[in-house]
Short mmCIF file of N, CA and C in Angstrom, two decimals:
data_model
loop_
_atom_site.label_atom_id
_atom_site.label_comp_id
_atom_site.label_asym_id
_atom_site.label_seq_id
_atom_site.Cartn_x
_atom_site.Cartn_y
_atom_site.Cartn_z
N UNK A 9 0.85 -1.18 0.00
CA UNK A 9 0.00 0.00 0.00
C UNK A 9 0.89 1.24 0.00
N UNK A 10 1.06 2.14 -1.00
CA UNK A 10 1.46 3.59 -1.18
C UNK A 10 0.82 4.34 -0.08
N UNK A 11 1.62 5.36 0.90
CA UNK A 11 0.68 6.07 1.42
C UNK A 11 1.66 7.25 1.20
N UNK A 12 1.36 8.51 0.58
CA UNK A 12 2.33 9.48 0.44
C UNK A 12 1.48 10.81 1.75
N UNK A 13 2.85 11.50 1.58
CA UNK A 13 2.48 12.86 2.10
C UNK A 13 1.53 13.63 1.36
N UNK A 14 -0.11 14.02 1.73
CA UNK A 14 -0.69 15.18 1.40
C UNK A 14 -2.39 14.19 1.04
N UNK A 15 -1.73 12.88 1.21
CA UNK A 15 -3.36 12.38 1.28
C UNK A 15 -3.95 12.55 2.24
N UNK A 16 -5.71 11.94 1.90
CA UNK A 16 -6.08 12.26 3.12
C UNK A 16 -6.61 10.47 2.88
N UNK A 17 -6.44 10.18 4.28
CA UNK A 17 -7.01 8.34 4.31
C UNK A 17 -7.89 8.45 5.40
N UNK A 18 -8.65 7.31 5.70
CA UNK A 18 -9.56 7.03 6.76
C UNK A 18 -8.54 5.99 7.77
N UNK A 19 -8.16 6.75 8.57
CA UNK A 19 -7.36 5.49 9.78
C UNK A 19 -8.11 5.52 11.15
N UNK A 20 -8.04 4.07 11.47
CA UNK A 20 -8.31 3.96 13.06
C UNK A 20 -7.95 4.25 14.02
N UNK A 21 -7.77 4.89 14.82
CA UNK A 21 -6.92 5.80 15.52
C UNK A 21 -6.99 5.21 17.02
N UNK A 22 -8.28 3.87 17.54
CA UNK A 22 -8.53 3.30 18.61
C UNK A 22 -7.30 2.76 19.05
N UNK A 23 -6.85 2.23 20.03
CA UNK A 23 -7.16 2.67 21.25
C UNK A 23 -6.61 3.97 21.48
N UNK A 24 -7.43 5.03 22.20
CA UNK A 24 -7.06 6.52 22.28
C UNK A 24 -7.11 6.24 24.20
N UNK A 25 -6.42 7.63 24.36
CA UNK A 25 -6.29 7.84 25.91
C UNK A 25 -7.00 9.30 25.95
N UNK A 26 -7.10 9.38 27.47
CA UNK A 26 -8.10 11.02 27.47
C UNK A 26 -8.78 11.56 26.37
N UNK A 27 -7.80 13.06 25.93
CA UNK A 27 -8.98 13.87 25.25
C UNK A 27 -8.14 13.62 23.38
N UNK A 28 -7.68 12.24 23.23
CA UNK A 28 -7.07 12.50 21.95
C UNK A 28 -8.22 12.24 20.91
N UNK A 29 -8.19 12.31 19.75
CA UNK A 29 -8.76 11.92 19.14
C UNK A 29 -9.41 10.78 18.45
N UNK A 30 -10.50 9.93 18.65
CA UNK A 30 -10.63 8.77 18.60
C UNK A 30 -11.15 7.79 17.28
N UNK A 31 -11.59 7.09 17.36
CA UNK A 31 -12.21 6.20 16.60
C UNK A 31 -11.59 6.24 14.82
N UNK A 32 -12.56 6.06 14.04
CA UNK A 32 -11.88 5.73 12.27
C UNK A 32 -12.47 6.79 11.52
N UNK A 33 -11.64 7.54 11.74
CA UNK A 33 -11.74 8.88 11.26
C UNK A 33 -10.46 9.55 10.09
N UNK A 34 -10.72 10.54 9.49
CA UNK A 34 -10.23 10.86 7.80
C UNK A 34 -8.55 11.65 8.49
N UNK A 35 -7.20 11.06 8.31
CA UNK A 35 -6.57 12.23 8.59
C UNK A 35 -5.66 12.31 7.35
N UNK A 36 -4.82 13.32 7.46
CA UNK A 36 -3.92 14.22 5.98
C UNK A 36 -2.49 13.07 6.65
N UNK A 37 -1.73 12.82 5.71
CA UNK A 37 -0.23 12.23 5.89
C UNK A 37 0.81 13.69 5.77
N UNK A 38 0.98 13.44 7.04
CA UNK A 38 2.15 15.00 7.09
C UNK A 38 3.75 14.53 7.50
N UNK A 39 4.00 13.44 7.10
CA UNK A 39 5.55 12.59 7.07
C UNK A 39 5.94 13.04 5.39
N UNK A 40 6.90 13.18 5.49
CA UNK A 40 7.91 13.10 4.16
C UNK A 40 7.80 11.71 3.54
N UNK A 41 7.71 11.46 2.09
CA UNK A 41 7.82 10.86 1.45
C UNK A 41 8.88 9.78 1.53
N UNK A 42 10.35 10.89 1.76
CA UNK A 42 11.52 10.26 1.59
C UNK A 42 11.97 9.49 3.27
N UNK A 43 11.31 9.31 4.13
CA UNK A 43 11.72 9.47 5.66
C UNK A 43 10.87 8.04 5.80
N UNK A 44 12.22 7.20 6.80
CA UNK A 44 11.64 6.19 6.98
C UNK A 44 11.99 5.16 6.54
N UNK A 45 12.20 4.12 6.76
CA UNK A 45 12.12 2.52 6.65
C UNK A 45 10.83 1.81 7.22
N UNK A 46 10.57 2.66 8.09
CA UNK A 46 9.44 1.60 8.71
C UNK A 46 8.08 1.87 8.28
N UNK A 47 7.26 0.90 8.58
CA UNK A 47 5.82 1.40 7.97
C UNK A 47 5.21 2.05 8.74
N UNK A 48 5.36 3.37 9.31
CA UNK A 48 4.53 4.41 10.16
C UNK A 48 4.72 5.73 9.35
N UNK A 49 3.75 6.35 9.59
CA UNK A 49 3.11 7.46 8.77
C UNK A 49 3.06 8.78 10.09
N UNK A 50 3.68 9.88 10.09
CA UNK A 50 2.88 10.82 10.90
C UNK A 50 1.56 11.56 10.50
N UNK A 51 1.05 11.43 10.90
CA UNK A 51 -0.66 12.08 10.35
C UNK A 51 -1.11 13.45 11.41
N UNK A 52 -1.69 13.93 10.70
CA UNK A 52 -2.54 15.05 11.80
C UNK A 52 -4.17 14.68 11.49
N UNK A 53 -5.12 15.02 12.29
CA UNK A 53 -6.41 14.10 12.17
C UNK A 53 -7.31 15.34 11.65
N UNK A 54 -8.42 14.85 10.75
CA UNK A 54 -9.24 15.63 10.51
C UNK A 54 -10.68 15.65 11.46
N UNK A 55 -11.13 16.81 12.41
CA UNK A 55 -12.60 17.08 13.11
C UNK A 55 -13.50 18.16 11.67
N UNK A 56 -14.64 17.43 12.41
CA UNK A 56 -16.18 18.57 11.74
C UNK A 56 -15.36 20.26 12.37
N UNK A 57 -15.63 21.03 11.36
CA UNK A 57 -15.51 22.23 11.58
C UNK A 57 -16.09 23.13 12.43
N UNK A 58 -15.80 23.73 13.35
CA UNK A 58 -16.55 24.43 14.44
C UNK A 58 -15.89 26.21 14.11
N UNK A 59 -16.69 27.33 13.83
CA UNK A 59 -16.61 28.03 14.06
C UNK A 59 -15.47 29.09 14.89
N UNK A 60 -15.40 28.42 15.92
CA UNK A 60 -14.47 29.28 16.90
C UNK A 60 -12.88 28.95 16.69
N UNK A 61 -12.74 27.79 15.76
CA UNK A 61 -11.25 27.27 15.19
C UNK A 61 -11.04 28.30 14.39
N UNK A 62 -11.34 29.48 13.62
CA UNK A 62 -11.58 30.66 13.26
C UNK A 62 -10.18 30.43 13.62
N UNK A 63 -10.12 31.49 15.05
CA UNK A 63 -9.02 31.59 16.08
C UNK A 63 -7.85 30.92 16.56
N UNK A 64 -8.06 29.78 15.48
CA UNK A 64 -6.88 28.39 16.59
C UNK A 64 -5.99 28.62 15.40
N UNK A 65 -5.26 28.99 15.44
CA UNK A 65 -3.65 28.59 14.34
C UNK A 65 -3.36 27.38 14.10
N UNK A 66 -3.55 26.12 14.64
CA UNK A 66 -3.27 24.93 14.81
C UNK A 66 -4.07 24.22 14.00
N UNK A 67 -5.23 24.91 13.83
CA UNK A 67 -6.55 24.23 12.64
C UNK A 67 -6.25 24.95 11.65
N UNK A 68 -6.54 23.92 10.40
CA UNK A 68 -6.19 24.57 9.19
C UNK A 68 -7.47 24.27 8.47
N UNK A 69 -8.56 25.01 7.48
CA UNK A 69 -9.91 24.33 7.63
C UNK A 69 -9.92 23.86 6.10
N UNK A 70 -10.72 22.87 5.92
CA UNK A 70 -10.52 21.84 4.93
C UNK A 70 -12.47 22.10 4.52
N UNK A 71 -12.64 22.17 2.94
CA UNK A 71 -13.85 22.92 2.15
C UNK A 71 -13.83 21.53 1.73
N UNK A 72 -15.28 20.80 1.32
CA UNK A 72 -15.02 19.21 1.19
C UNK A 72 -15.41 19.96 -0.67
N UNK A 73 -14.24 18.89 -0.97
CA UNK A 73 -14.07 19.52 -2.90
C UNK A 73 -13.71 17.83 -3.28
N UNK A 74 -14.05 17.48 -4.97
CA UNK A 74 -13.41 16.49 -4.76
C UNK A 74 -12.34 15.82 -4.85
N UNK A 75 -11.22 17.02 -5.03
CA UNK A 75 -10.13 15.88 -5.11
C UNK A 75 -9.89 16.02 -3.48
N UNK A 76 -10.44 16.17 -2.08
CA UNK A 76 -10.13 15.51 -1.05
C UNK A 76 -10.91 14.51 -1.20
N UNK A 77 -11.77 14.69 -1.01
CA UNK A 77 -13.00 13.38 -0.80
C UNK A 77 -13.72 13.64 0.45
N UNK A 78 -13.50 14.40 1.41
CA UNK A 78 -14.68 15.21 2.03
C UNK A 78 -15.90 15.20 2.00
N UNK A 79 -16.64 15.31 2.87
CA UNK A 79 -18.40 15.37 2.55
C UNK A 79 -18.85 16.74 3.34
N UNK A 80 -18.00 17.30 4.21
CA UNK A 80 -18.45 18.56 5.46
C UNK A 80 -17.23 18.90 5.50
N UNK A 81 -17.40 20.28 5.67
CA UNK A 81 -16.62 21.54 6.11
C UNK A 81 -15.76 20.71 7.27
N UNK A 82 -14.28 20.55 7.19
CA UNK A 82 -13.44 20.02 8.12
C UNK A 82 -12.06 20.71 8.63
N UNK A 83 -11.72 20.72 10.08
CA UNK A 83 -10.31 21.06 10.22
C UNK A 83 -9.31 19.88 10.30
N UNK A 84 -8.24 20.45 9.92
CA UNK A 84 -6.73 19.60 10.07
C UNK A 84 -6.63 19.95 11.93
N UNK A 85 -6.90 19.06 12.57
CA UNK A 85 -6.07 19.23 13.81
C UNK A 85 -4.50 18.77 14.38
N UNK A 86 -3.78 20.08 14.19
CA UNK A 86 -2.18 19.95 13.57
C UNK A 86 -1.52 19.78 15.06
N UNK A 87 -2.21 19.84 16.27
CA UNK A 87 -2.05 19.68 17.93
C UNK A 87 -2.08 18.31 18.03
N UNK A 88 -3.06 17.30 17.18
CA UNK A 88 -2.87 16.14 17.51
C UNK A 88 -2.30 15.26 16.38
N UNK A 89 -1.17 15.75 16.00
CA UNK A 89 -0.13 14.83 15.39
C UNK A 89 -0.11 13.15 15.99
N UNK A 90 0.57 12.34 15.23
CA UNK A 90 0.54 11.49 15.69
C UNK A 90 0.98 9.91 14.38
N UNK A 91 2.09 9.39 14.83
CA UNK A 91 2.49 8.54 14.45
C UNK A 91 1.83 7.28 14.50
N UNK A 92 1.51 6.73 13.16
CA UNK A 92 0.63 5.58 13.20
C UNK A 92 0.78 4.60 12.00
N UNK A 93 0.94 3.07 12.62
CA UNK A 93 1.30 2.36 11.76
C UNK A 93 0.20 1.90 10.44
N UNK A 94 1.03 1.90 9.19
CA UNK A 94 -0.13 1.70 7.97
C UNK A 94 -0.76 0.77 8.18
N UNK A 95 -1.26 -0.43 8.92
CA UNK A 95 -1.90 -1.40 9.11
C UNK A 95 -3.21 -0.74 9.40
N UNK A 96 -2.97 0.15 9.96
CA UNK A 96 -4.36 1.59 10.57
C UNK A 96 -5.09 1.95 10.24
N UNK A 97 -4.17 2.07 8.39
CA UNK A 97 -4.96 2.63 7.28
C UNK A 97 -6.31 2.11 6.27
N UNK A 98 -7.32 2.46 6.73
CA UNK A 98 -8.52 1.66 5.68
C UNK A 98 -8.65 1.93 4.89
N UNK A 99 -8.66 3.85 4.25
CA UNK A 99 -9.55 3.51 2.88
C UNK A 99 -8.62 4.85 2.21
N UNK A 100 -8.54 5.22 0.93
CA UNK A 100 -7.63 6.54 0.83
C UNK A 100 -9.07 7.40 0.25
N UNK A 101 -8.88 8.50 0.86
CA UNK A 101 -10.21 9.49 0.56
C UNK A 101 -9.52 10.67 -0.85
N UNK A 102 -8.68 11.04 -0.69
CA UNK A 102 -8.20 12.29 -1.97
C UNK A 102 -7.09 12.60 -1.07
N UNK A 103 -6.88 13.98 -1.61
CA UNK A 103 -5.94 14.40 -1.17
C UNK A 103 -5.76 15.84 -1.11
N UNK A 104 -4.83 16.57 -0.18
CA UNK A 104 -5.15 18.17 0.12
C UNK A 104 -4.07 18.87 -0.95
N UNK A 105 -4.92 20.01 -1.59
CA UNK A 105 -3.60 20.58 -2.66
C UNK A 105 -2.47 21.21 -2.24
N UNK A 106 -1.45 21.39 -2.74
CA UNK A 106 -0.12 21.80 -2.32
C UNK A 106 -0.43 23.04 -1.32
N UNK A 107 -1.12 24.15 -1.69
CA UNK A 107 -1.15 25.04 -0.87
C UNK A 107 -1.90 24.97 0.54
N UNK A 108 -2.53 24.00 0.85
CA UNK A 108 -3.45 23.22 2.09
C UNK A 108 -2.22 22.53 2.75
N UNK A 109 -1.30 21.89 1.98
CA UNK A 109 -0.20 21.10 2.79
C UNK A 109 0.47 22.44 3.28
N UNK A 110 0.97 23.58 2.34
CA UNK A 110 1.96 24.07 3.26
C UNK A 110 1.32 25.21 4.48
N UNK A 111 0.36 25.54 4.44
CA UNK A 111 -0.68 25.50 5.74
C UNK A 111 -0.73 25.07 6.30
N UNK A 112 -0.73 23.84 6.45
CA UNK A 112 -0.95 22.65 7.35
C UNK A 112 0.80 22.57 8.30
N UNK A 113 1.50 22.44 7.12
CA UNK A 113 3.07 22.56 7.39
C UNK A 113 3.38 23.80 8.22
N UNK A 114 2.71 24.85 8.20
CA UNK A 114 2.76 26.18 8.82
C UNK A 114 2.16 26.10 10.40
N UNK A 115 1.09 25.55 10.23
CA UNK A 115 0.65 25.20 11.34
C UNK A 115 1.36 24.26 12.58
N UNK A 116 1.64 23.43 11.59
CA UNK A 116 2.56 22.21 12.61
C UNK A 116 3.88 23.06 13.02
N UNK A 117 4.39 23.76 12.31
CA UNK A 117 5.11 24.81 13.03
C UNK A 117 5.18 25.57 13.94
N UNK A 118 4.09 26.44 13.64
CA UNK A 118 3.90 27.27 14.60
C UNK A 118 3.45 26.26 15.95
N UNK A 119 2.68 25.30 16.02
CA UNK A 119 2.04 25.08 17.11
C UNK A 119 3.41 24.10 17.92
N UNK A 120 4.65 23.72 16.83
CA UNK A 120 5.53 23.43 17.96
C UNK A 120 6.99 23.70 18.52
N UNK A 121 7.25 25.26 17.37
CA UNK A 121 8.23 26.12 17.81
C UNK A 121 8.10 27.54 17.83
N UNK A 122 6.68 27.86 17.33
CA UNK A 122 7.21 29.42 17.58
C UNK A 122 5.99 30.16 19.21
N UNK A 123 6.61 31.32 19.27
CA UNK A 123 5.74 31.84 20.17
C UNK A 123 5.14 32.94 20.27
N UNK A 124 5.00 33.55 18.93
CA UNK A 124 4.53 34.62 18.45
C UNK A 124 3.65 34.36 17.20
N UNK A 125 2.10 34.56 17.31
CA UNK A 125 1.23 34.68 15.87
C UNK A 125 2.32 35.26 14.85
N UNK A 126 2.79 36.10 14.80
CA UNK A 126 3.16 36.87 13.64
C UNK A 126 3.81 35.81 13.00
N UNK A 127 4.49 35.09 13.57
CA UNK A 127 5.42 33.98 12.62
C UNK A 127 4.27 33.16 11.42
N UNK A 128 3.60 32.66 12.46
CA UNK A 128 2.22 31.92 11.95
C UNK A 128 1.94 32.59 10.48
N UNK A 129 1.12 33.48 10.55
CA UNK A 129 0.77 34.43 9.85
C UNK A 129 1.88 35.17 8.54
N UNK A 130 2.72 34.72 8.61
CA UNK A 130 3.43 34.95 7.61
C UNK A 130 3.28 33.96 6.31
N UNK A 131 2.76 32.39 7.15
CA UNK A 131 2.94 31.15 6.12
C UNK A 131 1.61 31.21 5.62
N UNK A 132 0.88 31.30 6.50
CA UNK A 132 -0.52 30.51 6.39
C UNK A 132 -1.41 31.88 5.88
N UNK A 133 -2.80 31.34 4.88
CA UNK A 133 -3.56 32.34 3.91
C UNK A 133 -4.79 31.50 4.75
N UNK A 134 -5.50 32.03 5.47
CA UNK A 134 -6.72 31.37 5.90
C UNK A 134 -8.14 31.70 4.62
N UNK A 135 -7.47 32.13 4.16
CA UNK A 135 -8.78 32.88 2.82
C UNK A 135 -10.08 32.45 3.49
#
C-alpha cells in the first residue's frame, strides 16, 4: 500500500487515551515521502468544523471539494499529530492541494516552535 504525504485516508486511531482523538476517522499524511524505513506514517487528524477554530492557528480548515473526498466543512487538527502504523490505514479518501499542505506545514510549526502569531501568519492564507 502507497501512502504518500498530502493524502487524506480514513485510519483507526482506537485505542485513544483522554482527550485524543478517537475512533476511524479521515486524517492528511504530514511525514515526508523520503523518511523512513518503517511502515509508520505521521498524520494530523481531521474534526467537523466548528466556528471558533476561526481563532486556533493549529486548525487549518478543509472545504469538502473532490479531489479531497470530504463530505463537510473540516479542520486539520495539527495539535494532535501522531504517528501511526499503515496497518491503521482503511480507505484513501483524496488528497489536500499543495497550498493546504503548506498550511498545514505552517501550522505544525507554529504550534511546535514558535511563540509569536506573527510567525504563523506569515505562512498561512486562511482565505
Amino acid at each position: 500500500m502507497k501512502i504518500k504525504r498530502s493524502e487524506i485516508w480514513t485510519v483507526n486511531l482506537d485505542p485513544t487515551i483522554g482527550a485524543e482523538i478517537k475512533k476511524i476517522r479521515p486524517v492528511v499524511v504530514v511525514s515526508s515521502d523520503a523518511v523512513g524505513a518503517l511502515p509508520i506514517r505521521l498524520v494530523a487528524p481531521i474534526t467537523e468544523w466548528k466556528d471558533y477554530f476561526n481563532h486556533n492557528v493549529w486548525h487549518v480548515k478543509l472545504v469538502p471539494e473532490r479531489m479531497n473526498g470530504l463530505s463537510k466543512v473540516s479542520a486539520v487538527d495539527t495539535l494532535q499529530l501522531r504517528g501511526v502504523d499503515t496497518q491503521r490505514f482503511v480507505q484513501k479518501l483524496g488528497k489536500v492541494s499543495p497550498e493546504i499542505m503548506k498550511s498545514i506545514t505552517a501550522a505544525i510549526a507554529f504550534a511546535s516552535i514558535s511563540q509569536t502569531p506573527s510567525f504563523f501568519f506569515r505562512f498561512q492564507n486562511r482565505g
